[in-house]
PDB file of C-alpha atoms in Angstrom:
ATOM      1  CA  MET K   1     -23.632   5.518 -26.540  1.00 40.00           C
ATOM      2  CA  ASP K   2     -22.467   2.009 -25.642  1.00 44.00           C
ATOM      3  CA  GLN K   3     -19.223   2.620 -27.539  1.00 46.00           C
ATOM      4  CA  LEU K   4     -18.570   5.800 -25.557  1.00 43.00           C
ATOM      5  CA  MET K   5     -19.104   3.985 -22.285  1.00 47.00           C
ATOM      6  CA  GLY K   6     -16.483   1.371 -23.163  1.00 48.00           C
ATOM      7  CA  ASN K   7     -16.682  -1.940 -21.287  1.00 52.00           C
ATOM      8  CA  GLY K   8     -20.007  -2.276 -19.481  1.00 55.00           C
ATOM      9  CA  ASP K   9     -20.966   0.979 -17.791  1.00 63.00           C
ATOM     10  CA  ARG K  10     -17.437   2.370 -17.566  1.00 65.00           C
ATOM     11  CA  PHE K  11     -15.861   5.116 -19.610  1.00 71.00           C
ATOM     12  CA  PRO K  12     -12.645   4.180 -21.457  1.00 77.00           C
ATOM     13  CA  LEU K  13     -10.557   6.321 -19.071  1.00 70.00           C
ATOM     14  CA  GLU K  14     -12.102   4.583 -16.076  1.00 76.00           C
ATOM     15  CA  THR K  15     -11.467   1.179 -17.633  1.00 80.00           C
ATOM     16  CA  TRP K  16      -7.839   2.122 -18.299  1.00 73.00           C
ATOM     17  CA  PHE K  17      -7.452   3.278 -14.687  1.00 75.00           C
ATOM     18  CA  TRP K  18      -8.856   0.127 -13.070  1.00 80.00           C
ATOM     19  CA  GLU K  19      -6.925  -2.168 -15.402  1.00 82.00           C
ATOM     20  CA  MET K  20      -3.631  -0.830 -14.049  1.00 84.00           C
ATOM     21  CA  PRO K  21      -1.968  -2.976 -11.345  1.00 87.00           C
ATOM     22  CA  ILE K  22      -2.463  -1.618  -7.853  1.00 88.00           C
ATOM     23  CA  CYS K  23       0.996  -0.093  -7.221  1.00 90.00           C
ATOM     24  CA  THR K  24       1.095   1.618 -10.621  1.00 90.00           C
ATOM     25  CA  ARG K  25      -2.508   2.790 -10.242  1.00 90.00           C
ATOM     26  CA  TRP K  26      -1.998   4.580  -6.958  1.00 90.00           C
ATOM     27  CA  TRP K  27       1.423   5.948  -7.848  1.00 90.00           C
ATOM     28  CA  THR K  28      -0.029   7.491 -11.020  1.00 90.00           C
ATOM     29  CA  THR K  29      -3.026   8.837  -9.099  1.00 91.00           C
ATOM     30  CA  ALA K  30      -0.863  10.364  -6.370  1.00 93.00           C
ATOM     31  CA  THR K  31       1.368  11.999  -8.990  1.00 92.00           C
ATOM     32  CA  VAL K  32      -1.556  13.708 -10.731  1.00 91.00           C
ATOM     33  CA  LEU K  33      -3.147  14.742  -7.415  1.00 93.00           C
ATOM     34  CA  THR K  34       0.120  16.229  -6.149  1.00 93.00           C
ATOM     35  CA  SER K  35       0.457  18.394  -9.255  1.00 92.00           C
ATOM     36  CA  GLY K  36      -3.209  19.339  -8.840  1.00 92.00           C
ATOM     37  CA  LEU K  37      -2.582  20.517  -5.273  1.00 93.00           C
ATOM     38  CA  VAL K  38       0.263  22.726  -6.471  1.00 92.00           C
ATOM     39  CA  GLN K  39      -1.806  23.995  -9.398  1.00 91.00           C
ATOM     40  CA  CYS K  40      -4.637  24.972  -6.996  1.00 91.00           C
ATOM     41  CA  ARG K  41      -2.099  26.591  -4.644  1.00 91.00           C
ATOM     42  CA  LEU K  42      -2.977  24.266  -1.805  1.00 92.00           C
ATOM     43  CA  ALA K  43       0.692  23.278  -1.640  1.00 91.00           C
ATOM     44  CA  THR K  44       3.970  24.611  -2.992  1.00 92.00           C
ATOM     45  CA  PRO K  45       6.985  22.749  -4.416  1.00 92.00           C
ATOM     46  CA  PHE K  46       8.991  24.008  -1.426  1.00 92.00           C
ATOM     47  CA  GLN K  47       6.807  21.844   0.810  1.00 92.00           C
ATOM     48  CA  LEU K  48       7.340  18.713  -1.282  1.00 93.00           C
ATOM     49  CA  PHE K  49      11.050  18.272  -2.025  1.00 93.00           C
ATOM     50  CA  TYR K  50      13.357  16.023  -0.029  1.00 93.00           C
ATOM     51  CA  SER K  51      15.752  17.605   2.423  1.00 90.00           C
ATOM     52  CA  TYR K  52      17.547  15.711   5.158  1.00 90.00           C
ATOM     53  CA  ARG K  53      17.290  18.655   7.537  1.00 90.00           C
ATOM     54  CA  SER K  54      13.574  19.190   6.874  1.00 91.00           C
ATOM     55  CA  VAL K  55      12.752  15.500   7.311  1.00 93.00           C
ATOM     56  CA  PHE K  56      14.891  14.430  10.234  1.00 91.00           C
ATOM     57  CA  GLU K  57      15.359  17.695  12.136  1.00 90.00           C
ATOM     58  CA  LYS K  58      11.976  19.328  11.526  1.00 92.00           C
ATOM     59  CA  SER K  59       9.998  16.037  11.378  1.00 93.00           C
ATOM     60  CA  GLN K  60       8.457  16.773   7.969  1.00 94.00           C
ATOM     61  CA  TYR K  61       8.259  13.094   7.084  1.00 94.00           C
ATOM     62  CA  TRP K  62       5.785  13.531   4.232  1.00 94.00           C
ATOM     63  CA  ARG K  63       8.701  14.740   2.100  1.00 95.00           C
ATOM     64  CA  LEU K  64       9.980  11.145   1.956  1.00 95.00           C
ATOM     65  CA  LEU K  65       6.932  10.398  -0.202  1.00 94.00           C
ATOM     66  CA  THR K  66       6.140  13.652  -2.011  1.00 94.00           C
ATOM     67  CA  THR K  67       9.645  13.905  -3.468  1.00 94.00           C
ATOM     68  CA  PHE K  68       8.710  10.934  -5.683  1.00 94.00           C
ATOM     69  CA  LEU K  69       5.285  12.317  -6.638  1.00 93.00           C
ATOM     70  CA  TYR K  70       5.915  15.835  -7.926  1.00 92.00           C
ATOM     71  CA  PHE K  71       7.001  16.183 -11.554  1.00 89.00           C
ATOM     72  CA  GLY K  72       5.969  19.803 -12.037  1.00 85.00           C
ATOM     73  CA  PRO K  73       2.767  21.757 -12.753  1.00 85.00           C
ATOM     74  CA  PHE K  74       0.204  20.660 -15.320  1.00 85.00           C
ATOM     75  CA  SER K  75       1.957  20.793 -18.683  1.00 84.00           C
ATOM     76  CA  LEU K  76       3.030  18.647 -21.623  1.00 83.00           C
ATOM     77  CA  ASP K  77       6.163  17.793 -19.670  1.00 81.00           C
ATOM     78  CA  LEU K  78       4.012  16.377 -16.845  1.00 84.00           C
ATOM     79  CA  LEU K  79       1.990  14.303 -19.331  1.00 86.00           C
ATOM     80  CA  PHE K  80       5.227  12.948 -20.775  1.00 82.00           C
ATOM     81  CA  HIS K  81       6.454  11.889 -17.326  1.00 82.00           C
ATOM     82  CA  VAL K  82       3.106  10.376 -16.325  1.00 85.00           C
ATOM     83  CA  TYR K  83       3.029   8.393 -19.566  1.00 84.00           C
ATOM     84  CA  PHE K  84       6.481   6.914 -18.992  1.00 80.00           C
ATOM     85  CA  LEU K  85       5.730   6.332 -15.321  1.00 84.00           C
ATOM     86  CA  GLN K  86       2.524   4.375 -15.821  1.00 86.00           C
ATOM     87  CA  ARG K  87       3.676   2.554 -18.969  1.00 88.00           C
ATOM     88  CA  TYR K  88       6.923   1.038 -17.708  1.00 89.00           C
ATOM     89  CA  SER K  89       5.778   0.720 -14.123  1.00 91.00           C
ATOM     90  CA  ARG K  90       2.749  -1.199 -15.364  1.00 91.00           C
ATOM     91  CA  LEU K  91       4.809  -3.459 -17.622  1.00 90.00           C
ATOM     92  CA  LEU K  92       7.190  -4.339 -14.803  1.00 91.00           C
ATOM     93  CA  GLU K  93       4.443  -4.863 -12.252  1.00 90.00           C
ATOM     94  CA  GLU K  94       2.438  -7.101 -14.582  1.00 89.00           C
ATOM     95  CA  SER K  95       5.521  -9.199 -15.328  1.00 87.00           C
ATOM     96  CA  SER K  96       6.313  -9.631 -11.614  1.00 83.00           C
ATOM     97  CA  GLY K  97       3.257 -11.805 -10.995  1.00 75.00           C
ATOM     98  CA  ARG K  98      -0.218 -11.450  -9.556  1.00 70.00           C
ATOM     99  CA  SER K  99       1.004 -10.431  -6.103  1.00 78.00           C
ATOM    100  CA  PRO K 100       2.340  -6.862  -5.670  1.00 88.00           C
ATOM    101  CA  ALA K 101       4.961  -8.107  -3.189  1.00 90.00           C
ATOM    102  CA  HIS K 102       7.872  -8.269  -5.662  1.00 92.00           C
ATOM    103  CA  PHE K 103       7.156  -4.982  -7.425  1.00 93.00           C
ATOM    104  CA  SER K 104       6.531  -3.088  -4.185  1.00 93.00           C
ATOM    105  CA  TRP K 105       9.845  -4.437  -2.868  1.00 94.00           C
ATOM    106  CA  LEU K 106      11.526  -3.094  -6.008  1.00 95.00           C
ATOM    107  CA  LEU K 107       9.950   0.315  -5.359  1.00 94.00           C
ATOM    108  CA  LEU K 108      11.136   0.216  -1.747  1.00 95.00           C
ATOM    109  CA  TYR K 109      14.680  -0.653  -2.832  1.00 96.00           C
ATOM    110  CA  ALA K 110      14.751   2.077  -5.473  1.00 96.00           C
ATOM    111  CA  THR K 111      13.250   4.807  -3.287  1.00 95.00           C
ATOM    112  CA  ALA K 112      15.552   3.989  -0.358  1.00 96.00           C
ATOM    113  CA  SER K 113      18.609   4.016  -2.646  1.00 95.00           C
ATOM    114  CA  LEU K 114      17.600   7.345  -4.184  1.00 95.00           C
ATOM    115  CA  LEU K 115      17.028   8.929  -0.766  1.00 94.00           C
ATOM    116  CA  LEU K 116      20.494   7.817   0.337  1.00 93.00           C
ATOM    117  CA  LEU K 117      22.233   9.100  -2.800  1.00 91.00           C
ATOM    118  CA  SER K 118      20.276  12.308  -3.415  1.00 89.00           C
ATOM    119  CA  PRO K 119      22.298  14.502  -0.976  1.00 86.00           C
ATOM    120  CA  LEU K 120      25.472  13.642  -2.903  1.00 86.00           C
ATOM    121  CA  LEU K 121      24.011  15.047  -6.128  1.00 84.00           C
ATOM    122  CA  SER K 122      21.782  17.782  -4.643  1.00 85.00           C
ATOM    123  CA  MET K 123      18.591  16.380  -6.161  1.00 87.00           C
ATOM    124  CA  PRO K 124      15.482  17.559  -4.268  1.00 88.00           C
ATOM    125  CA  PHE K 125      12.878  15.771  -6.445  1.00 92.00           C
ATOM    126  CA  LEU K 126      13.355  12.067  -7.113  1.00 93.00           C
ATOM    127  CA  GLY K 127      10.370  11.049  -9.239  1.00 91.00           C
ATOM    128  CA  HIS K 128      12.316  11.310 -12.483  1.00 90.00           C
ATOM    129  CA  PRO K 129      15.253   9.099 -11.429  1.00 92.00           C
ATOM    130  CA  LEU K 130      12.763   6.562 -10.022  1.00 93.00           C
ATOM    131  CA  SER K 131      11.059   6.405 -13.419  1.00 92.00           C
ATOM    132  CA  SER K 132      14.483   6.047 -15.054  1.00 93.00           C
ATOM    133  CA  THR K 133      15.210   3.075 -12.786  1.00 95.00           C
ATOM    134  CA  LEU K 134      12.065   1.283 -13.953  1.00 94.00           C
ATOM    135  CA  VAL K 135      12.695   2.136 -17.619  1.00 93.00           C
ATOM    136  CA  TYR K 136      16.228   0.726 -17.382  1.00 95.00           C
ATOM    137  CA  ILE K 137      15.131  -2.546 -15.748  1.00 95.00           C
ATOM    138  CA  TRP K 138      12.374  -3.047 -18.305  1.00 94.00           C
ATOM    139  CA  SER K 139      14.724  -2.290 -21.202  1.00 94.00           C
ATOM    140  CA  ARG K 140      17.290  -4.847 -20.055  1.00 95.00           C
ATOM    141  CA  ARG K 141      14.627  -7.528 -19.624  1.00 93.00           C
ATOM    142  CA  ASN K 142      13.273  -6.990 -23.134  1.00 92.00           C
ATOM    143  CA  PRO K 143      16.399  -6.933 -25.320  1.00 91.00           C
ATOM    144  CA  ASP K 144      14.599  -7.911 -28.528  1.00 90.00           C
ATOM    145  CA  THR K 145      11.835  -5.308 -28.378  1.00 90.00           C
ATOM    146  CA  ARG K 146      12.186  -2.803 -31.211  1.00 91.00           C
ATOM    147  CA  MET K 147      11.354   0.835 -30.570  1.00 87.00           C
ATOM    148  CA  SER K 148      11.087   3.991 -32.634  1.00 83.00           C
ATOM    149  CA  PHE K 149      11.885   7.607 -31.804  1.00 77.00           C
ATOM    150  CA  LEU K 150       9.730  10.062 -33.776  1.00 72.00           C
ATOM    151  CA  GLY K 151       9.578   7.448 -36.535  1.00 72.00           C
ATOM    152  CA  LEU K 152      13.156   8.312 -37.520  1.00 77.00           C
ATOM    153  CA  LEU K 153      15.420   6.342 -35.201  1.00 82.00           C
ATOM    154  CA  ILE K 154      14.857   2.603 -34.817  1.00 88.00           C
ATOM    155  CA  PHE K 155      16.589   0.866 -31.931  1.00 89.00           C
ATOM    156  CA  THR K 156      16.141  -2.039 -29.521  1.00 92.00           C
ATOM    157  CA  ALA K 157      14.898  -1.587 -25.963  1.00 91.00           C
ATOM    158  CA  PRO K 158      18.309  -1.704 -24.175  1.00 92.00           C
ATOM    159  CA  TYR K 159      19.229   1.583 -25.880  1.00 93.00           C
ATOM    160  CA  LEU K 160      16.110   3.371 -24.609  1.00 91.00           C
ATOM    161  CA  PRO K 161      17.695   4.865 -21.445  1.00 92.00           C
ATOM    162  CA  TRP K 162      20.600   6.232 -23.467  1.00 92.00           C
ATOM    163  CA  VAL K 163      18.292   7.712 -26.092  1.00 89.00           C
ATOM    164  CA  LEU K 164      16.359   9.474 -23.312  1.00 88.00           C
ATOM    165  CA  MET K 165      19.613  10.774 -21.816  1.00 91.00           C
ATOM    166  CA  ALA K 166      20.732  12.129 -25.177  1.00 90.00           C
ATOM    167  CA  LEU K 167      17.342  13.799 -25.634  1.00 86.00           C
ATOM    168  CA  SER K 168      17.532  15.373 -22.177  1.00 86.00           C
ATOM    169  CA  LEU K 169      21.065  16.607 -22.859  1.00 88.00           C
ATOM    170  CA  ALA K 170      19.977  18.138 -26.173  1.00 87.00           C
ATOM    171  CA  LEU K 171      16.922  19.863 -24.663  1.00 81.00           C
ATOM    172  CA  HIS K 172      18.416  21.140 -21.416  1.00 79.00           C
ATOM    173  CA  GLY K 173      22.122  21.398 -22.217  1.00 82.00           C
ATOM    174  CA  THR K 174      23.160  19.723 -18.949  1.00 85.00           C
ATOM    175  CA  VAL K 175      24.255  16.229 -18.029  1.00 84.00           C
ATOM    176  CA  PRO K 176      21.139  14.335 -16.830  1.00 88.00           C
ATOM    177  CA  LYS K 177      22.409  13.353 -13.378  1.00 90.00           C
ATOM    178  CA  ASP K 178      18.975  12.157 -12.318  1.00 89.00           C
ATOM    179  CA  GLU K 179      18.701   9.685 -15.185  1.00 91.00           C
ATOM    180  CA  ILE K 180      22.261   8.453 -14.678  1.00 92.00           C
ATOM    181  CA  MET K 181      21.544   7.793 -11.011  1.00 94.00           C
ATOM    182  CA  GLY K 182      18.352   5.947 -11.956  1.00 93.00           C
ATOM    183  CA  VAL K 183      20.274   3.778 -14.423  1.00 95.00           C
ATOM    184  CA  VAL K 184      22.930   2.902 -11.819  1.00 95.00           C
ATOM    185  CA  ILE K 185      20.315   1.870  -9.249  1.00 96.00           C
ATOM    186  CA  GLY K 186      18.368  -0.034 -11.899  1.00 95.00           C
ATOM    187  CA  HIS K 187      21.496  -1.870 -13.030  1.00 96.00           C
ATOM    188  CA  VAL K 188      22.251  -3.057  -9.494  1.00 96.00           C
ATOM    189  CA  TRP K 189      18.726  -4.492  -9.242  1.00 96.00           C
ATOM    190  CA  TYR K 190      18.905  -6.064 -12.715  1.00 95.00           C
ATOM    191  CA  PHE K 191      22.302  -7.638 -11.991  1.00 95.00           C
ATOM    192  CA  PHE K 192      21.287  -9.257  -8.702  1.00 95.00           C
ATOM    193  CA  THR K 193      17.873 -10.469  -9.926  1.00 93.00           C
ATOM    194  CA  ASP K 194      18.609 -11.517 -13.543  1.00 93.00           C
ATOM    195  CA  VAL K 195      22.377 -12.029 -13.948  1.00 93.00           C
ATOM    196  CA  TYR K 196      23.626 -13.116 -10.526  1.00 92.00           C
ATOM    197  CA  PRO K 197      21.210 -16.041  -9.744  1.00 91.00           C
ATOM    198  CA  PRO K 198      22.175 -18.354 -12.659  1.00 90.00           C
ATOM    199  CA  LEU K 199      25.842 -17.928 -11.751  1.00 90.00           C
ATOM    200  CA  HIS K 200      25.421 -18.649  -8.043  1.00 86.00           C
ATOM    201  CA  GLY K 201      23.078 -21.616  -7.763  1.00 84.00           C
ATOM    202  CA  GLY K 202      19.848 -19.638  -7.956  1.00 86.00           C
ATOM    203  CA  SER K 203      20.658 -17.301  -5.053  1.00 87.00           C
ATOM    204  CA  ARG K 204      18.532 -14.134  -5.301  1.00 89.00           C
ATOM    205  CA  PRO K 205      19.773 -11.627  -2.680  1.00 91.00           C
ATOM    206  CA  LEU K 206      17.340  -8.858  -3.656  1.00 91.00           C
ATOM    207  CA  ASP K 207      14.163 -10.951  -3.578  1.00 91.00           C
ATOM    208  CA  PRO K 208      11.626  -9.767  -0.984  1.00 91.00           C
ATOM    209  CA  PRO K 209      11.920 -11.483   2.400  1.00 91.00           C
ATOM    210  CA  MET K 210       9.170 -13.764   3.595  1.00 92.00           C
ATOM    211  CA  TRP K 211       7.780 -11.242   6.110  1.00 93.00           C
ATOM    212  CA  TRP K 212       7.281  -8.767   3.266  1.00 92.00           C
ATOM    213  CA  ARG K 213       5.482 -11.355   1.128  1.00 91.00           C
ATOM    214  CA  ARG K 214       3.168 -12.199   4.006  1.00 91.00           C
ATOM    215  CA  ILE K 215       1.978  -8.583   4.089  1.00 89.00           C
ATOM    216  CA  PHE K 216       0.549  -8.982   0.577  1.00 84.00           C
ATOM    217  CA  GLU K 217       0.018 -12.712   0.217  1.00 79.00           C
ATOM    218  CA  GLY K 218      -0.678 -13.979   3.714  1.00 73.00           C
ATOM    219  CA  ARG K 219       0.884 -17.198   4.965  1.00 63.00           C
ATOM    220  CA  PRO K 220       1.807 -19.687   2.200  1.00 56.00           C
ATOM    221  CA  ARG K 221      -0.455 -22.729   1.971  1.00 55.00           C
ATOM    222  CA  ASP K 222       2.307 -25.209   2.561  1.00 51.00           C
ATOM    223  CA  GLU K 223       3.435 -23.321   5.645  1.00 49.00           C
ATOM    224  CA  THR K 224      -0.131 -23.238   6.976  1.00 45.00           C
ATOM    225  CA  ALA K 225      -0.610 -26.943   6.223  1.00 43.00           C
ATOM    226  CA  ASN K 226       2.671 -27.828   7.963  1.00 49.00           C
ATOM    227  CA  GLY K 227       1.642 -25.771  10.966  1.00 47.00           C
ATOM    228  CA  ILE K 228      -1.686 -27.566  11.215  1.00 43.00           C
ATOM    229  CA  ASN K 229      -0.002 -30.960  10.870  1.00 50.00           C
ATOM    230  CA  ASN K 230       2.495 -30.054  13.586  1.00 49.00           C
ATOM    231  CA  GLU K 231      -0.299 -28.957  15.892  1.00 47.00           C
ATOM    232  CA  ILE K 232      -2.135 -32.235  15.274  1.00 48.00           C
ATOM    233  CA  ALA K 233       1.035 -34.199  15.932  1.00 45.00           C
ATOM    234  CA  VAL K 234       1.698 -32.317  19.187  1.00 43.00           C
ATOM    235  CA  ALA K 235      -1.898 -32.788  20.293  1.00 45.00           C
ATOM    236  CA  GLY K 236      -1.718 -36.488  19.473  1.00 49.00           C
ATOM    237  CA  ALA K 237       1.508 -36.863  21.404  1.00 48.00           C
ATOM    238  CA  GLY K 238      -0.118 -35.372  24.466  1.00 49.00           C
ATOM    239  CA  VAL K 239      -2.971 -37.926  24.506  1.00 47.00           C
ATOM    240  CA  ALA K 240      -2.230 -41.029  26.516  1.00 48.00           C
ATOM    241  CA  PRO K 241      -2.840 -44.350  24.693  1.00 48.00           C
ATOM    242  CA  PRO K 242      -5.875 -46.358  25.877  1.00 48.00           C
ATOM    243  CA  GLU K 243      -5.270 -49.057  28.440  1.00 50.00           C
ATOM    244  CA  VAL K 244      -5.313 -52.616  27.210  1.00 45.00           C
ATOM    245  CA  ARG K 245      -7.280 -54.965  29.445  1.00 44.00           C
TER     246      ARG K 245
END
């Protein structure tokens, strides 16, 4: 019985869920719940996709979020997408540090870029290209990781996005525009966070701004300490020195 419960009083699935970093955890949860709502006919895919007219003319702002959460009804295809989503999202989030500030800023950059580009390619659902963005960034940051496809094809991680594109092309017979767009957006992020800084004195133009970090981390200790010291100095300057008799 103890083995079935996993660690402590938790089931293995519960342990797996709570071990996920916070952004990955809630993105995965929202994805499954969105498909569940459609499966139970509490919502329809027509209420979830992104459309400029629906969002900005009809004020259906929830579409800005649900377009990244719906991957289809419950099926093996959904399980495949959820697996890739949580796996590579989790790996990237864990490598970005204890604070979710950097990874959430990456998600904000990627989602904003996809929303801007989606009308050009007529892509109503953007969860798949967002996953492709994360897969691409992870693959470029782990060039020596060896991977296997069905135990037949052995390749290193940087080839993973192209293997997935070839698989999509073989299965669907169409050029995977969503994955290509995800790779382009991922490459821009990878270039300006991993390639550009060493060549330009450590400048990191896509790092989260300080106001964004404060949302997740609060005020840095050194900033707080400097503020207290300044306040003490100002208070001391306002006190007149004692008279010498």
